[in-house]
Amino acid sequence: MPQTVETLAPARDAESLPPPPPVAPPVYDDAIVRLFFGATVLWAVVGMLAGATIALELAWWKANLGIPYLTFGRLRPLHTNAVIFAFAGNVCFTGIYYSLQRLLKVRMWSDTLSRFHFWGWQGIIVAAAITLPLGLTQSKEYAELIWPIDLAIAVVWVAFAANFFGTIAIRKVDHLYVAIWFYMSFVIAIPILHIVNNLAVPATMVRSYPVYAGMTDALVQWWYGHNAVGFFLTTPFLGLMYYFLPRAAERPVYSYRLSIVHFWSLVFLYIWVGPHHLLYSALPDWAQTLGMVFSLMLLAPSWGGMLNGLLTLRGAWDRVRTDPVLKFMVVAVSFYGMSTFEGPMMSIRAVNGLSHFTNWVIGHVHSGALGWVGMISFAVLYWLAPRLWDRPLARPGWATTHFWLATIGIVLYTVSMWAAGLTEGLTWRALDGAGQLKYASWVEIVAQLRPFYWLRFAGGTLYLLGAILMAVNFILTVRGARGGASAAPAKTAAEPALA
Amino acid sequence: MGKSIQRDQVTGHADEADGIEEYDNPLPDWWLGLFWFTIIFAIGYTLHYHFIAHRSPQKELAAELAAARVQWPEGVAGAAFVPTHELAEKGEAIFKTNCVPCHGEDLHGKIGPNLTDDVWIHGGRPDDIVRTITNGVQAKGMPTWGPILGPERVKEVAAYVISEHGK
Ligand code: HEM
Ligand code: HEM
């Protein structure tokens, strides 16, 4: 496939292009990609710093310095919102704006909407970063933001969706590559989930009352909550994998068939699994069963994505040893497989009885979040940086250091949380010879967790250090050539259209 | 499945996918097997849980309680309270872990009242003391220890409190 290799060269400046081909090559909007790229790196560091801070507070609560804005209860939602909506969201937008234009051979439909999307989304994040420490919250996990911000999210997302589908409408190719299906599921599912879960009657500017009550509220919340995992932390990232992994590996995707089957089964099954967050609750039994069995059936469709990723690397394994981008991708896809095996197991009633409410869930969350979402994001960023700024990465060696910091960090994080979770699950239910609780004092059990909390803090800190190293590397990369002899990079890089 | 499918055949969409080629390889057998297995298990489990065994969390709880009643007959927990030295000895450790912050090492009182004098707000008979400890005095900050310690250990710690009387 000579074309594949050719397109792997970084985008060239307008000046250095060969004589114009008969058909004008599409001119892509890469400035917007660079904006989202920068925002991603910034929020990655901020979000993970918040994560490391609350990890420290759990091990040593005095780290909150007695300042109400820094207490665990307020920083925790700040962490989750920053890493999910700011870091993960912006990296998805970065990858989508880059790949969508190239896959469809057309510039984004509207530059104005692209800019509105970018600034609107960053504004929402800043609003979140102000309101959450102030304690303004709706108290729904991952949907904490108060109603005016919720409205802004809906408006900005509709603008993004219009631009996204507008671009698809004016595309220059017939076929829609698999990455785009995954992006579509993200663009369509998120506003539906967001609007339905946040329906509320405003009382004041910062307070509102949800339209649902009791069990209905819980069910809607976790229908939203799990699909946020499914359509925010999974499908767009699978889309990124389908675009960036074959490009980085320079290998054909293993199976088109598998991609179709696992895409449709994945999006169909995800919608039903929310009740696995409400096992042994007041939710009707049949709904709990539904959540459990649909989660089990989700195993194979999830592994379909992992297989297509790993098998695409056939013939490129020698490069995995040297190329940090591929290293990040291999670990990402492996952790995706791991957490999507763990998830279905935790959905089994008996297992959930042990794992629910314990740190095991936190371990599971972060094997997906740090292992899958984080690592695939780093791969995409490292692959994109030289192409977006048309210059080599300033410190290639640092990328490998980052890889090891992150990998060791994840292992420390997940292993310590599994151990903490099992400790909790087993001690809570242990009975003594007289049928009484063996560990009746809650405080005693919590005190036992402290070594694990310290270990998790250490792991998280390594992960954060890696991200900071990456940020510095990108700053050096971008600054590097500005002082250099080469011409300033063209605002809109163009790639020659494929023959 | 007929195995005439050729491996590593490209679909030919690459020019419409930014140069990314796709093979049209068949689904791995074991993957398909896993998918079917989970689907069949899902159907089997649902039928069994709801329509054959008629299981439910309520029944699970009832069964556990019934088993507990057999293993720890009600009589033990419900027996009349007679403070003894053995009980008091066991109670000392329980007092040290749970009660010292409020009642003090020597039981002379801190946040909570002195437990060694003759003044009893809630009654000084052994059964009164057991009842106070079991139910607590939420409004005044005395925790409800019954569910935390369980009846056996409440009795032990009560015996300890009584044994310290007058010290
Ligand atoms: C430096 C890295 C990170 C550290 C140290 C860290 C630490 C933490 C801590 C301490 C908690 C609270 C756990 C608890 O309440 O017991 C938490 C929750 C959470 N974090 Fe992170 N985190 C990091 C990165 C990330 C990333 C990159 C993501 C997502 C992409 C993420 C997603 C979440 C989520 C979703 C929760 C809520 C989990 C739940 O409610 O079950 N974290 N994190
Ligand atoms: C087949 C795939 C998966 C299944 C069936 C699954 C299942 C589960 C289950 C059973 C829980 C525990 C619920 C509880 O006891 O409270 C859970 C929690 C969670 N999972 Fe997964 N999981 C899967 C994949 C993932 C992935 C890939 C990620 C992240 C990228 C993820 C993120 C989370 C989060 C954030 C929570 C915590 C929710 C909360 O309580 O705040 N899951 N998942």
Tab-separated table of N, CA and C in Angstrom, chain B residues 18-102:
chain	number	residue	atom	x	y	z
B	18	ASP	N	-8.701	7.822	3.997
B	18	ASP	CA	-7.416	8.457	4.231
B	18	ASP	C	-6.287	7.437	4.126
B	19	GLY	N	-6.420	6.518	3.207
B	19	GLY	CA	-5.336	5.570	2.968
B	19	GLY	C	-5.342	4.362	3.872
B	20	ILE	N	-6.295	4.285	4.796
B	20	ILE	CA	-6.313	3.137	5.700
B	20	ILE	C	-6.967	1.950	4.999
B	21	GLU	N	-6.213	0.869	4.859
B	21	GLU	CA	-6.756	-0.356	4.270
B	21	GLU	C	-7.506	-1.142	5.332
B	22	GLU	N	-8.463	-1.950	4.893
B	22	GLU	CA	-9.145	-2.858	5.819
B	22	GLU	C	-9.163	-4.248	5.220
B	23	TYR	N	-8.756	-5.220	6.013
B	23	TYR	CA	-8.950	-6.608	5.600
B	23	TYR	C	-10.386	-6.972	5.869
B	24	ASP	N	-10.857	-8.003	5.172
B	24	ASP	CA	-12.219	-8.457	5.443
B	24	ASP	C	-12.173	-9.811	6.129
B	25	ASN	N	-11.262	-9.959	7.093
B	25	ASN	CA	-11.082	-11.254	7.741
B	25	ASN	C	-12.337	-11.711	8.466
B	26	PRO	N	-12.548	-13.033	8.543
B	26	PRO	CA	-13.703	-13.563	9.261
B	26	PRO	C	-13.586	-13.301	10.759
B	27	LEU	N	-14.731	-13.371	11.452
B	27	LEU	CA	-14.723	-13.216	12.891
B	27	LEU	C	-13.989	-14.395	13.496
B	28	PRO	N	-13.097	-14.163	14.445
B	28	PRO	CA	-12.414	-15.297	15.082
B	28	PRO	C	-13.451	-16.239	15.720
B	29	ASP	N	-13.274	-17.541	15.507
B	29	ASP	CA	-14.257	-18.523	16.005
B	29	ASP	C	-14.468	-18.411	17.504
B	30	TRP	N	-13.355	-18.293	18.234
B	30	TRP	CA	-13.510	-18.285	19.689
B	30	TRP	C	-14.260	-17.048	20.145
B	31	TRP	N	-14.102	-15.947	19.405
B	31	TRP	CA	-14.812	-14.723	19.755
B	31	TRP	C	-16.310	-14.908	19.552
B	32	LEU	N	-16.648	-15.497	18.398
B	32	LEU	CA	-18.055	-15.749	18.103
B	32	LEU	C	-18.633	-16.719	19.131
B	33	GLY	N	-17.818	-17.718	19.488
B	33	GLY	CA	-18.252	-18.696	20.496
B	33	GLY	C	-18.542	-18.008	21.823
B	34	LEU	N	-17.663	-17.097	22.201
B	34	LEU	CA	-17.836	-16.370	23.464
B	34	LEU	C	-19.134	-15.566	23.433
B	35	PHE	N	-19.389	-14.916	22.304
B	35	PHE	CA	-20.591	-14.087	22.174
B	35	PHE	C	-21.839	-14.962	22.335
B	36	TRP	N	-21.872	-16.078	21.603
B	36	TRP	CA	-23.029	-16.971	21.708
B	36	TRP	C	-23.162	-17.512	23.117
B	37	PHE	N	-22.040	-17.838	23.733
B	37	PHE	CA	-22.103	-18.382	25.086
B	37	PHE	C	-22.765	-17.387	26.031
B	38	THR	N	-22.345	-16.102	25.951
B	38	THR	CA	-22.926	-15.119	26.877
B	38	THR	C	-24.411	-14.918	26.579
B	39	ILE	N	-24.800	-14.985	25.301
B	39	ILE	CA	-26.213	-14.802	24.963
B	39	ILE	C	-27.035	-15.950	25.536
B	40	ILE	N	-26.538	-17.179	25.348
B	40	ILE	CA	-27.291	-18.333	25.848
B	40	ILE	C	-27.321	-18.316	27.376
B	41	PHE	N	-26.195	-17.947	27.992
B	41	PHE	CA	-26.171	-17.868	29.449
B	41	PHE	C	-27.187	-16.840	29.928
B	42	ALA	N	-27.244	-15.687	29.234
B	42	ALA	CA	-28.156	-14.615	29.635
B	42	ALA	C	-29.600	-15.110	29.631
B	43	ILE	N	-29.960	-15.822	28.560
B	43	ILE	CA	-31.340	-16.325	28.466
B	43	ILE	C	-31.576	-17.366	29.557
B	44	GLY	N	-30.626	-18.290	29.707
B	44	GLY	CA	-30.771	-19.357	30.700
B	44	GLY	C	-30.879	-18.796	32.113
B	45	TYR	N	-30.023	-17.847	32.434
B	45	TYR	CA	-30.015	-17.275	33.781
B	45	TYR	C	-31.351	-16.588	34.078
B	46	THR	N	-31.816	-15.791	33.107
B	46	THR	CA	-33.063	-15.057	33.316
B	46	THR	C	-34.217	-16.025	33.551
B	47	LEU	N	-34.324	-17.047	32.691
B	47	LEU	CA	-35.403	-18.024	32.853
B	47	LEU	C	-35.295	-18.704	34.208
B	48	HIS	N	-34.072	-19.103	34.571
B	48	HIS	CA	-33.903	-19.827	35.823
B	48	HIS	C	-34.233	-18.940	37.015
B	49	TYR	N	-33.700	-17.728	37.030
B	49	TYR	CA	-33.844	-16.848	38.192
B	49	TYR	C	-35.303	-16.476	38.425
B	50	HIS	N	-35.996	-16.108	37.340
B	50	HIS	CA	-37.345	-15.562	37.531
B	50	HIS	C	-38.462	-16.575	37.371
B	51	PHE	N	-38.240	-17.595	36.535
B	51	PHE	CA	-39.383	-18.453	36.205
B	51	PHE	C	-39.238	-19.882	36.690
B	52	ILE	N	-38.017	-20.324	36.997
B	52	ILE	CA	-37.865	-21.710	37.444
B	52	ILE	C	-37.599	-21.743	38.936
B	53	ALA	N	-36.510	-21.047	39.365
B	53	ALA	CA	-36.192	-21.062	40.790
B	53	ALA	C	-36.936	-19.957	41.552
B	54	HIS	N	-37.543	-19.029	40.829
B	54	HIS	CA	-38.251	-17.894	41.442
B	54	HIS	C	-37.414	-17.230	42.520
B	55	ARG	N	-36.202	-16.861	42.163
B	55	ARG	CA	-35.326	-16.244	43.157
B	55	ARG	C	-35.597	-14.743	43.268
B	56	SER	N	-35.142	-14.157	44.366
B	56	SER	CA	-35.241	-12.701	44.533
B	56	SER	C	-34.346	-12.310	45.701
B	57	PRO	N	-33.921	-11.056	45.765
B	57	PRO	CA	-33.081	-10.621	46.893
B	57	PRO	C	-33.799	-10.804	48.228
B	58	GLN	N	-35.131	-10.597	48.229
B	58	GLN	CA	-35.884	-10.770	49.482
B	58	GLN	C	-35.756	-12.206	49.978
B	59	LYS	N	-35.867	-13.151	49.031
B	59	LYS	CA	-35.772	-14.557	49.439
B	59	LYS	C	-34.356	-14.893	49.893
B	60	GLU	N	-33.380	-14.265	49.227
B	60	GLU	CA	-31.996	-14.494	49.631
B	60	GLU	C	-31.805	-14.082	51.093
B	61	LEU	N	-32.354	-12.901	51.430
B	61	LEU	CA	-32.225	-12.389	52.787
B	61	LEU	C	-32.930	-13.313	53.777
B	62	ALA	N	-34.153	-13.729	53.421
B	62	ALA	CA	-34.915	-14.601	54.320
B	62	ALA	C	-34.139	-15.887	54.577
B	63	ALA	N	-33.547	-16.442	53.527
B	63	ALA	CA	-32.813	-17.699	53.688
B	63	ALA	C	-31.605	-17.501	54.592
B	64	GLU	N	-30.919	-16.359	54.411
B	64	GLU	CA	-29.741	-16.098	55.249
B	64	GLU	C	-30.141	-15.957	56.713
B	65	LEU	N	-31.255	-15.244	56.955
B	65	LEU	CA	-31.710	-15.049	58.323
B	65	LEU	C	-32.115	-16.384	58.947
B	66	ALA	N	-32.797	-17.216	58.150
B	66	ALA	CA	-33.228	-18.511	58.679
B	66	ALA	C	-32.008	-19.330	59.075
B	67	ALA	N	-30.998	-19.307	58.208
B	67	ALA	CA	-29.781	-20.075	58.508
B	67	ALA	C	-29.118	-19.537	59.772
B	68	ALA	N	-29.130	-18.200	59.932
B	68	ALA	CA	-28.499	-17.604	61.115
B	68	ALA	C	-29.243	-18.019	62.382
B	69	ARG	N	-30.581	-18.101	62.279
B	69	ARG	CA	-31.358	-18.484	63.463
B	69	ARG	C	-31.031	-19.899	63.893
B	70	VAL	N	-30.760	-20.754	62.901
B	70	VAL	CA	-30.410	-22.126	63.247
B	70	VAL	C	-29.027	-22.148	63.890
B	71	GLN	N	-28.101	-21.402	63.286
B	71	GLN	CA	-26.728	-21.449	63.775
B	71	GLN	C	-26.561	-20.745	65.118
B	72	TRP	N	-27.269	-19.604	65.286
B	72	TRP	CA	-27.166	-18.844	66.539
B	72	TRP	C	-28.563	-18.676	67.114
B	73	PRO	N	-29.066	-19.708	67.791
B	73	PRO	CA	-30.462	-19.678	68.240
B	73	PRO	C	-30.743	-18.419	69.059
B	74	GLU	N	-31.967	-17.919	68.905
B	74	GLU	CA	-32.395	-16.664	69.524
B	74	GLU	C	-32.052	-16.615	71.013
B	75	GLY	N	-32.179	-17.775	71.679
B	75	GLY	CA	-31.971	-17.851	73.127
B	75	GLY	C	-30.681	-17.186	73.584
B	76	VAL	N	-29.600	-17.398	72.871
B	76	VAL	CA	-28.307	-16.861	73.296
B	76	VAL	C	-28.362	-15.345	73.375
B	77	ALA	N	-28.846	-14.734	72.286
B	77	ALA	CA	-28.865	-13.283	72.248
B	77	ALA	C	-29.888	-12.704	73.231
B	78	GLY	N	-30.969	-13.433	73.448
B	78	GLY	CA	-32.051	-12.869	74.250
B	78	GLY	C	-31.966	-13.187	75.740
B	79	ALA	N	-30.944	-13.955	76.139
B	79	ALA	CA	-30.866	-14.387	77.537
B	79	ALA	C	-30.750	-13.191	78.480
B	80	ALA	N	-31.268	-13.331	79.715
B	80	ALA	CA	-31.227	-12.252	80.696
B	80	ALA	C	-29.780	-11.878	80.991
B	81	PHE	N	-29.573	-10.599	81.361
B	81	PHE	CA	-28.208	-10.105	81.521
B	81	PHE	C	-27.753	-10.220	82.973
B	82	VAL	N	-26.683	-10.999	83.173
B	82	VAL	CA	-26.077	-11.109	84.490
B	82	VAL	C	-24.622	-10.714	84.348
B	83	PRO	N	-24.267	-9.496	84.862
B	83	PRO	CA	-22.868	-9.086	84.696
B	83	PRO	C	-21.939	-10.016	85.472
B	84	THR	N	-20.853	-10.466	84.821
B	84	THR	CA	-19.880	-11.334	85.478
B	84	THR	C	-18.490	-10.751	85.255
B	85	HIS	N	-17.527	-11.269	86.004
B	85	HIS	CA	-16.151	-10.802	85.829
B	85	HIS	C	-15.619	-11.151	84.457
B	86	GLU	N	-16.010	-12.364	83.961
B	86	GLU	CA	-15.539	-12.753	82.626
B	86	GLU	C	-16.002	-11.757	81.577
B	87	LEU	N	-17.296	-11.430	81.665
B	87	LEU	CA	-17.825	-10.469	80.701
B	87	LEU	C	-17.089	-9.145	80.833
B	88	ALA	N	-16.878	-8.695	82.071
B	88	ALA	CA	-16.239	-7.393	82.299
B	88	ALA	C	-14.834	-7.360	81.715
B	89	GLU	N	-14.117	-8.493	81.872
B	89	GLU	CA	-12.753	-8.540	81.318
B	89	GLU	C	-12.769	-8.351	79.812
B	90	LYS	N	-13.720	-9.035	79.156
B	90	LYS	CA	-13.819	-8.897	77.698
B	90	LYS	C	-14.236	-7.472	77.330
B	91	GLY	N	-15.069	-6.892	78.187
B	91	GLY	CA	-15.615	-5.572	77.887
B	91	GLY	C	-14.589	-4.463	77.945
B	92	GLU	N	-13.530	-4.688	78.720
B	92	GLU	CA	-12.543	-3.630	78.890
B	92	GLU	C	-11.964	-3.174	77.548
B	93	ALA	N	-11.601	-4.163	76.720
B	93	ALA	CA	-10.991	-3.827	75.423
B	93	ALA	C	-11.989	-3.064	74.556
B	94	ILE	N	-13.240	-3.505	74.607
B	94	ILE	CA	-14.269	-2.845	73.788
B	94	ILE	C	-14.415	-1.392	74.236
B	95	PHE	N	-14.386	-1.192	75.551
B	95	PHE	CA	-14.502	0.177	76.077
B	95	PHE	C	-13.334	1.032	75.596
B	96	LYS	N	-12.127	0.452	75.657
B	96	LYS	CA	-10.927	1.209	75.283
B	96	LYS	C	-10.989	1.661	73.819
B	97	THR	N	-11.501	0.791	72.933
B	97	THR	CA	-11.534	1.176	71.513
B	97	THR	C	-12.658	2.149	71.202
B	98	ASN	N	-13.806	2.020	71.891
B	98	ASN	CA	-14.975	2.755	71.428
B	98	ASN	C	-15.417	3.905	72.328
B	99	CYS	N	-15.160	3.841	73.599
B	99	CYS	CA	-15.836	4.757	74.516
B	99	CYS	C	-14.920	5.808	75.130
B	100	VAL	N	-13.611	5.522	75.121
B	100	VAL	CA	-12.670	6.395	75.819
B	100	VAL	C	-12.726	7.852	75.353
B	101	PRO	N	-12.839	8.088	74.058
B	101	PRO	CA	-12.817	9.494	73.628
B	101	PRO	C	-13.875	10.332	74.342
B	102	CYS	N	-15.016	9.770	74.681
B	102	CYS	CA	-16.091	10.564	75.292
B	102	CYS	C	-16.205	10.378	76.807
